[in-house]
Coordinates of C-alpha atoms and ligand atoms in Angstrom, one line a residue:
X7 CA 3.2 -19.7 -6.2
X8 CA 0.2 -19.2 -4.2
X9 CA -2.5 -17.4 -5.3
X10 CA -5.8 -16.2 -2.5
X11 CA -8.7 -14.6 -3.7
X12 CA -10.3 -15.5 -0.2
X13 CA -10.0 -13.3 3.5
X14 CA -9.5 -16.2 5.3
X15 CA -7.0 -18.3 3.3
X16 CA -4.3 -15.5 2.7
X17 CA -4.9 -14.3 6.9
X18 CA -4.1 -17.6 7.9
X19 CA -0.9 -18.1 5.8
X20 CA 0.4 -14.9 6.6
X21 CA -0.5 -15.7 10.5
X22 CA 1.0 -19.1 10.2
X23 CA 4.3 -17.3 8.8
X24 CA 4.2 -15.0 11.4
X25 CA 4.4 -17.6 14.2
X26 CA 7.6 -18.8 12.6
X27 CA 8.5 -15.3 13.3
X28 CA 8.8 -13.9 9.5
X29 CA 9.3 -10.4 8.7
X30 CA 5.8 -10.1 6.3
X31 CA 6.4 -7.1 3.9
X32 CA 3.2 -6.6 1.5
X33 CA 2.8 -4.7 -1.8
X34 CA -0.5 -3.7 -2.9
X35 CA -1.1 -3.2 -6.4
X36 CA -3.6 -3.0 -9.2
X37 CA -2.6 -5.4 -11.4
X38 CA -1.0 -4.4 -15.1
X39 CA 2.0 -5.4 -13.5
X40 CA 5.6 -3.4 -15.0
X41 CA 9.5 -3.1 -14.3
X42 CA 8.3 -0.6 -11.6
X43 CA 6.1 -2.6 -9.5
X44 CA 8.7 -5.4 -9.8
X45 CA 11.3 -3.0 -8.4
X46 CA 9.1 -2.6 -5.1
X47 CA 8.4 -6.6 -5.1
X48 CA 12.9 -6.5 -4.9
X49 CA 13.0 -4.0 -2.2
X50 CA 10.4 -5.9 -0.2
X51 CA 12.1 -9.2 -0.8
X52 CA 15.0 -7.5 0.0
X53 CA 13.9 -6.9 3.2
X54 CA 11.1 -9.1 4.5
X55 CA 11.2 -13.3 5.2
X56 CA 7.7 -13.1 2.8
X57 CA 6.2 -10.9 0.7
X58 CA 2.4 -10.6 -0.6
X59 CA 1.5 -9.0 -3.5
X60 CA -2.2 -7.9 -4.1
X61 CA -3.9 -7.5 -7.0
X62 CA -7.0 -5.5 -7.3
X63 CA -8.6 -2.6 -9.3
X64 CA -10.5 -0.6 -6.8
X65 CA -13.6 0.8 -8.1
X66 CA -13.6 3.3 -5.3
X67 CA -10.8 5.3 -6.4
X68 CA -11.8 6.0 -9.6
X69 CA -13.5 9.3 -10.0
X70 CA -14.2 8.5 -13.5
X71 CA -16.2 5.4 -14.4
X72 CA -14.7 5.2 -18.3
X73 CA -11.2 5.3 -16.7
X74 CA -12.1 2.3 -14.7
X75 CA -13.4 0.4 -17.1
X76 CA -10.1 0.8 -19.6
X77 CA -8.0 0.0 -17.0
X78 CA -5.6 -2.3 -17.9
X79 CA -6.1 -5.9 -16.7
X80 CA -4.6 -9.3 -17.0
X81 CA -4.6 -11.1 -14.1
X82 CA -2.8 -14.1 -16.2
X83 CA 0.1 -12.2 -17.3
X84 CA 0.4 -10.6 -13.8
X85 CA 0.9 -14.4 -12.3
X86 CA 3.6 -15.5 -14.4
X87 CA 5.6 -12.0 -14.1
X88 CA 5.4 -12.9 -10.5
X89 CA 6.3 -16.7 -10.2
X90 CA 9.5 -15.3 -12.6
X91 CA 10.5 -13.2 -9.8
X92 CA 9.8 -14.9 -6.8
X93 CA 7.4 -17.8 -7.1
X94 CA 7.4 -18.2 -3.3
X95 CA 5.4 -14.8 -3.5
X96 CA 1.8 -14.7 -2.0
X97 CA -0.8 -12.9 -4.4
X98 CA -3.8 -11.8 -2.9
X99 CA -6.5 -11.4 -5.7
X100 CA -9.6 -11.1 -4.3
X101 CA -12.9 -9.9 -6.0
X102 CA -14.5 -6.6 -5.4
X103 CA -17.2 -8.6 -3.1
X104 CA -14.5 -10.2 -0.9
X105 CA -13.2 -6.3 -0.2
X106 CA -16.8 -4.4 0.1
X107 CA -19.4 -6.5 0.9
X108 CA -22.4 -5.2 -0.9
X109 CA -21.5 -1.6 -0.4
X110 CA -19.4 -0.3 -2.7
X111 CA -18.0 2.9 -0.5
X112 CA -15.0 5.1 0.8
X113 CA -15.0 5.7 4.4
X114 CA -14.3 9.9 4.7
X115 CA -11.2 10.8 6.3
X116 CA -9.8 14.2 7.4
X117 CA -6.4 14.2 6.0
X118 CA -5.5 17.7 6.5
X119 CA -5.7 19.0 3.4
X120 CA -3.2 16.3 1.8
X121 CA -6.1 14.8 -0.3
X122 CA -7.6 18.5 -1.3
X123 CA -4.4 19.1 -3.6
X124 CA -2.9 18.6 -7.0
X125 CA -4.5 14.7 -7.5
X126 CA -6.8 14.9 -5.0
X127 CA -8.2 18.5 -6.2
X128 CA -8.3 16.8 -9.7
X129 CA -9.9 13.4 -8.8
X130 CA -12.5 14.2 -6.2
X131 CA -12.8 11.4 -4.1
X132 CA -9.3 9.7 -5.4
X133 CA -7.4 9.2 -1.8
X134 CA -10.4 8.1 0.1
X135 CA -10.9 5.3 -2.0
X136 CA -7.3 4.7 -1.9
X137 CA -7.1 5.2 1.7
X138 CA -10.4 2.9 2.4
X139 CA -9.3 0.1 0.2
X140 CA -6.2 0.2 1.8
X141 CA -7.2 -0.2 5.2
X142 CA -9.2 -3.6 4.6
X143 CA -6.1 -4.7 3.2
X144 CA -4.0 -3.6 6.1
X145 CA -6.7 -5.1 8.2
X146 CA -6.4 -9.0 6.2
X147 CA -2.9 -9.2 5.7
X148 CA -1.6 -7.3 8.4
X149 CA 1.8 -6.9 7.4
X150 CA 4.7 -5.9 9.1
X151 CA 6.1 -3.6 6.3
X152 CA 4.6 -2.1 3.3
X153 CA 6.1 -0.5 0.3
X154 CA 4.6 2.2 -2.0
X155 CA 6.6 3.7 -5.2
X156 CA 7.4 7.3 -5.2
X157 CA 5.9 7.7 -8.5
X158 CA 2.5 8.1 -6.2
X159 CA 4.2 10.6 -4.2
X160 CA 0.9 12.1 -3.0
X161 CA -0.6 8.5 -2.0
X162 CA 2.5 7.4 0.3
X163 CA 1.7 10.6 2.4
X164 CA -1.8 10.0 2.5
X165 CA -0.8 6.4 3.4
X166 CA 1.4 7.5 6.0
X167 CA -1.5 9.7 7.2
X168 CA -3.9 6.9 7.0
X169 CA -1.4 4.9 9.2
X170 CA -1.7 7.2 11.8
X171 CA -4.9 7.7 12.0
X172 CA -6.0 4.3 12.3
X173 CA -2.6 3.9 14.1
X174 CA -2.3 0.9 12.1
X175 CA 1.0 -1.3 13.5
X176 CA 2.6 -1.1 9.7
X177 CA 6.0 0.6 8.8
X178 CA 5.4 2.6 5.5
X179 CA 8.3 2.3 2.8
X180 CA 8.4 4.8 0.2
X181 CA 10.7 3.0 -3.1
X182 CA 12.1 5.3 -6.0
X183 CA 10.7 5.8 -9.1
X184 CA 11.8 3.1 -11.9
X185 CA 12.1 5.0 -15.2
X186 CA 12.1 3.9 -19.0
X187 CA 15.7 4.2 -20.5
X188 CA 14.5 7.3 -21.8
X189 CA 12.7 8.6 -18.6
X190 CA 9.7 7.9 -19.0
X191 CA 8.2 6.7 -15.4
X192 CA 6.7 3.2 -15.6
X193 CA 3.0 2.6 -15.5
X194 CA 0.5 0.6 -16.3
X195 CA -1.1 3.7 -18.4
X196 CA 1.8 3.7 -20.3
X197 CA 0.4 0.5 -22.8
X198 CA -2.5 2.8 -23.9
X199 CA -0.1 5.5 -25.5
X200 CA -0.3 5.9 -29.1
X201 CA 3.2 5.0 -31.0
X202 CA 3.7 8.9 -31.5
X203 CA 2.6 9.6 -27.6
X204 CA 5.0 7.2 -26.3
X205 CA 7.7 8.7 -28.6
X206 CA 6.9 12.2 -26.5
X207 CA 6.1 11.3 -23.4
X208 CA 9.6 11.3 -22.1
X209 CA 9.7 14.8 -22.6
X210 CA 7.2 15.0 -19.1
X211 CA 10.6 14.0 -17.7
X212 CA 12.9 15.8 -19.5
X213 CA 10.9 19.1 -18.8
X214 CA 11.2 17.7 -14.8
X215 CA 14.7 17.5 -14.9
X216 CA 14.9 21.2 -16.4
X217 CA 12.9 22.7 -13.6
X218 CA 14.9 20.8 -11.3
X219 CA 18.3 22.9 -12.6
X220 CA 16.0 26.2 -12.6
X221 CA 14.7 26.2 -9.1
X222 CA 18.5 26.1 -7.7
X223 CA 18.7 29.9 -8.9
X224 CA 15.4 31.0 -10.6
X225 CA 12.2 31.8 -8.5
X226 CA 9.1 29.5 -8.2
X227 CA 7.2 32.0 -10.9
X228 CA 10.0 31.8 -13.1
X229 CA 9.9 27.8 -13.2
X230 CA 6.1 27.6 -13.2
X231 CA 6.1 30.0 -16.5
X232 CA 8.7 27.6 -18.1
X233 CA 7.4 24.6 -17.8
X234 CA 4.0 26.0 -18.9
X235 CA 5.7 27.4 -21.9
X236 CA 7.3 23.5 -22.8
X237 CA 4.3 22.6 -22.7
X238 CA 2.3 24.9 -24.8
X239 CA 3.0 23.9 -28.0
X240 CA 3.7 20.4 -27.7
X241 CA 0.9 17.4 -28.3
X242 CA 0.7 16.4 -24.3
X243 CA -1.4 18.7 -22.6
X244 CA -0.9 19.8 -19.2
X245 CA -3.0 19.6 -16.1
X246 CA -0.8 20.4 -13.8
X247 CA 2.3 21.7 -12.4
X248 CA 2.8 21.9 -9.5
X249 CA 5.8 22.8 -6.7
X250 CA 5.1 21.6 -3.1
X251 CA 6.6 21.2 0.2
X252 CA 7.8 17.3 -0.1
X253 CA 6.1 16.7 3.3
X254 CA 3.3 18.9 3.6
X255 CA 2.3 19.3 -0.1
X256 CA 1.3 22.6 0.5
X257 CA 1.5 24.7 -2.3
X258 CA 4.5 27.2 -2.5
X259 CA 5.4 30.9 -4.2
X260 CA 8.8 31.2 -2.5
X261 CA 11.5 29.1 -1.0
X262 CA 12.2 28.9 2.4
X263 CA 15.5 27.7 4.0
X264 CA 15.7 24.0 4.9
X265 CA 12.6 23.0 3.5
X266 CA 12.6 19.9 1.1
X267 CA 10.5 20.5 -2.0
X268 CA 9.3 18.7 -4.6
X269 CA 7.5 19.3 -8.6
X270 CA 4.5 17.0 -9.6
X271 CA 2.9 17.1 -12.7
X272 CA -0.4 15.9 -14.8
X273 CA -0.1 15.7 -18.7
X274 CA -2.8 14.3 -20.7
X275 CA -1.7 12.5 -23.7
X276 CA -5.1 11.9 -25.7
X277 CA -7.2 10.4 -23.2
X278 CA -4.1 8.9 -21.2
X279 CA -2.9 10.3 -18.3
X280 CA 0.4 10.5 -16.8
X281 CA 2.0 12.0 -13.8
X282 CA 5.2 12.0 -12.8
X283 CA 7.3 14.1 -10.0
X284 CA 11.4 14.7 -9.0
X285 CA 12.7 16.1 -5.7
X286 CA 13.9 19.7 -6.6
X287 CA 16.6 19.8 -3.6
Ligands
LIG327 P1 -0.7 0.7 -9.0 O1 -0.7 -0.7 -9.5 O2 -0.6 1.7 -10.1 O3 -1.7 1.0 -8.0 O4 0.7 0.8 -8.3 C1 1.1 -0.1 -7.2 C2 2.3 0.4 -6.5 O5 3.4 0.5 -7.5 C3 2.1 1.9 -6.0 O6 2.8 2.0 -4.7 C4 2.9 2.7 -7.0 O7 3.4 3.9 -6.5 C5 4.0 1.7 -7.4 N1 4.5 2.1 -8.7 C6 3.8 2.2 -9.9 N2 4.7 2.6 -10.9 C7 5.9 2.8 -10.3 C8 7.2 3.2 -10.8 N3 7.4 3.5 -12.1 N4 8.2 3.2 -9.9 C9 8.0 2.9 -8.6 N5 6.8 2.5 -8.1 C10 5.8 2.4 -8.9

C-alpha cells in the first residue's frame, strides 16, 4: 500500500491514474480508524477504479485545544486496518505543515446559517475548519467522488455547501451510519468511554429510535420534552436535541407536509462526547 505524506507525490499518482481514465473516489478522515470509516472505504471501492484515504487531525476544527490533544491517534494501526481492506488503497498522511504552511487558519465562509446551528452553535469555529481543511484537500487530490458518513450529518451539508461555493468539480456521497450491534454509532470517541459509559451509551440510540415512533403522531414539543425527560436522570448528559429540516437544518416547532426531517443529538459522557442523528420520516 502506498502511503504520501507529500503534495506532490500523492497529486501526481492520482493524475497519473486519472490519464488511464480511473474513476478517483477519496475519503478524508482523521485517523482512529473503525468499522464505520471502513464502511465508506467499501462504498468508495465500490464505486471508484481508486480510492485515497487521508489521514489527518486538523487542528483547525477543534474549538477546544484539550479535545485535540486527546484525540485519538495511531497512524500505525490505521495502516494495517487499511492494507487488510484494500492494500491497493492510497493514504494521504501529510503533516499539519504540508496542509497550512506556517499559518495555522480557517478561511471564513458564509454558509447560510448551516454552520450557526446545533454543532456549529456549540463549537464556534467547528465547520470552517472543516470546510478550509477540506478544500486544500479537494484542491491536492482532486477527486472525482468523495464520500462523507451520515453520522456527520451537519458536515456533509456544509460540504455540499462548500462544493458549491468553491464550485469545486467533486460529486458529494453521503454513506449511512454504521452502528455497534447494540446501536451505538461508531467513532473514534467511542475508545475513551469508561466500561460503565460504553454499557449506556447505546441508550443515545435507543432514545433516537423512540422519538422517531413519537414524531409519526405526537407534536415536536411533545418529543423534545421526552427525550429531555430520558435523559434527566440518566449518567449521559445532554447537550442537545435537536429536530431539523434534513436539508436546511433549520430549526422546527411544527411539521409541515413534504418536508424531510431529521433529530440530532449531543450527550456528554464524562468528558467524551457523542452525537448521533436518525431520519424521523
Ligand atoms: P472522522 O475521522 O471522524 O473525521 O470521520 C471521517 C469520515 O468518517 C466522516 O465522513 C465521518 O462522517 C465518517 N464516519 C465516522 N463514523 C462513522 C460511522 N459510524 N458511520 C458512517 N460514517 C462514519
Amino acid at each position: 500500500m502506498h502511503v504520501y505524506t507529500n503534495r506532490p507525490e500523492i497529486s501526481n499518482a492520482v493524475a497519473k491514474h486519472k490519464e488511464n481514465g480511473s474513476k478517483i473516489g477519496f475519503v478524508p478522515t482523521m485517523g482512529a480508524l473503525h468499522r464505520g470509516h471502513a464502511s465508506l472505504f467499501n462504498f468508495a471501492l465500490e464505486r471508484c477504479d481508486v480510492v485515497v484515504v487521508s489521514i489527518f487531525v486538523n487542528p483547525t476544527q477543534f474549538n477546544n485545544s484539550q479535545d485535540l490533544e486527546t484525540y485519538p491517534r495511531d497512524l500505525q494501526a490505521d495502516l494495517e486496518l487499511l492494507e487488510k481492506i484494500n492494500p491497493n488503497l492510497l493514504v494521504f498522511a501529510p503533516g499539519t505543515t504540508t496542509i497550512y504552511g506556517s499559518k495555522i487558519k480557517s478561511i471564513d465562509y458564509d454558509f447560510e446559517g448551516l454552520n450557526m446551528v446545533m454543532e456549529g452553535a456549540f463549537r464556534p469555529g467547528h465547520f470552517e475548519g472543516v470546510a478550509t481543511v477540506l478544500k486544500y484537500l479537494f484542491e491536492i487530490v482532486q477527486p472525482h467522488f468523495a464520500f462523507f458518513g451520515e453520522k456527520d450529518y451537519q458536515q456533509l451539508q456544509i460540504v455540499n455547501k462548500l462544493v458549491a461555493i468553491e464550485k469545486l468539480p467533486v460529486a458529494i456521497i453521503g454513506c449511512p451510519i454504521s452502528r455497534h450491534d447494540d446501536g451505538l454509532a461508531e467513532s473514534s470517541r467511542n475508545m475513551r468511554l469508561s466500561q460503565s459509559h460504553r454499557e449506556i451509551a447505546p441508550f443515545i440510540y435507543s432514545t433516537l429510535l423512540k422519538a422517531k415512533e413519537l414524531f409519526n403522531d405526537k407534536s415536536i414539543g411533545d418529543v423534545h420534552q421526552f427525550v429531555t425527560n430520558a435523559f434527566a436522570d440518566s449518567t449521559l448528559k445532554l447537550e442537545y436535541f435537536e429536530i431539523a429540516n434534513a436539508s436546511t437544518l433549520e430549526h422546527t416547532e411544527s411539521k409541515k407536509a413534504n418536508e424531510l426531517y431529521r433529530a440530532f443529538i449531543a450527550v456528554f459522557a464524562g468528558d467524551v462526547r457523542l452525537i448521533d442523528n436518525i431520519a424521523l420520516n
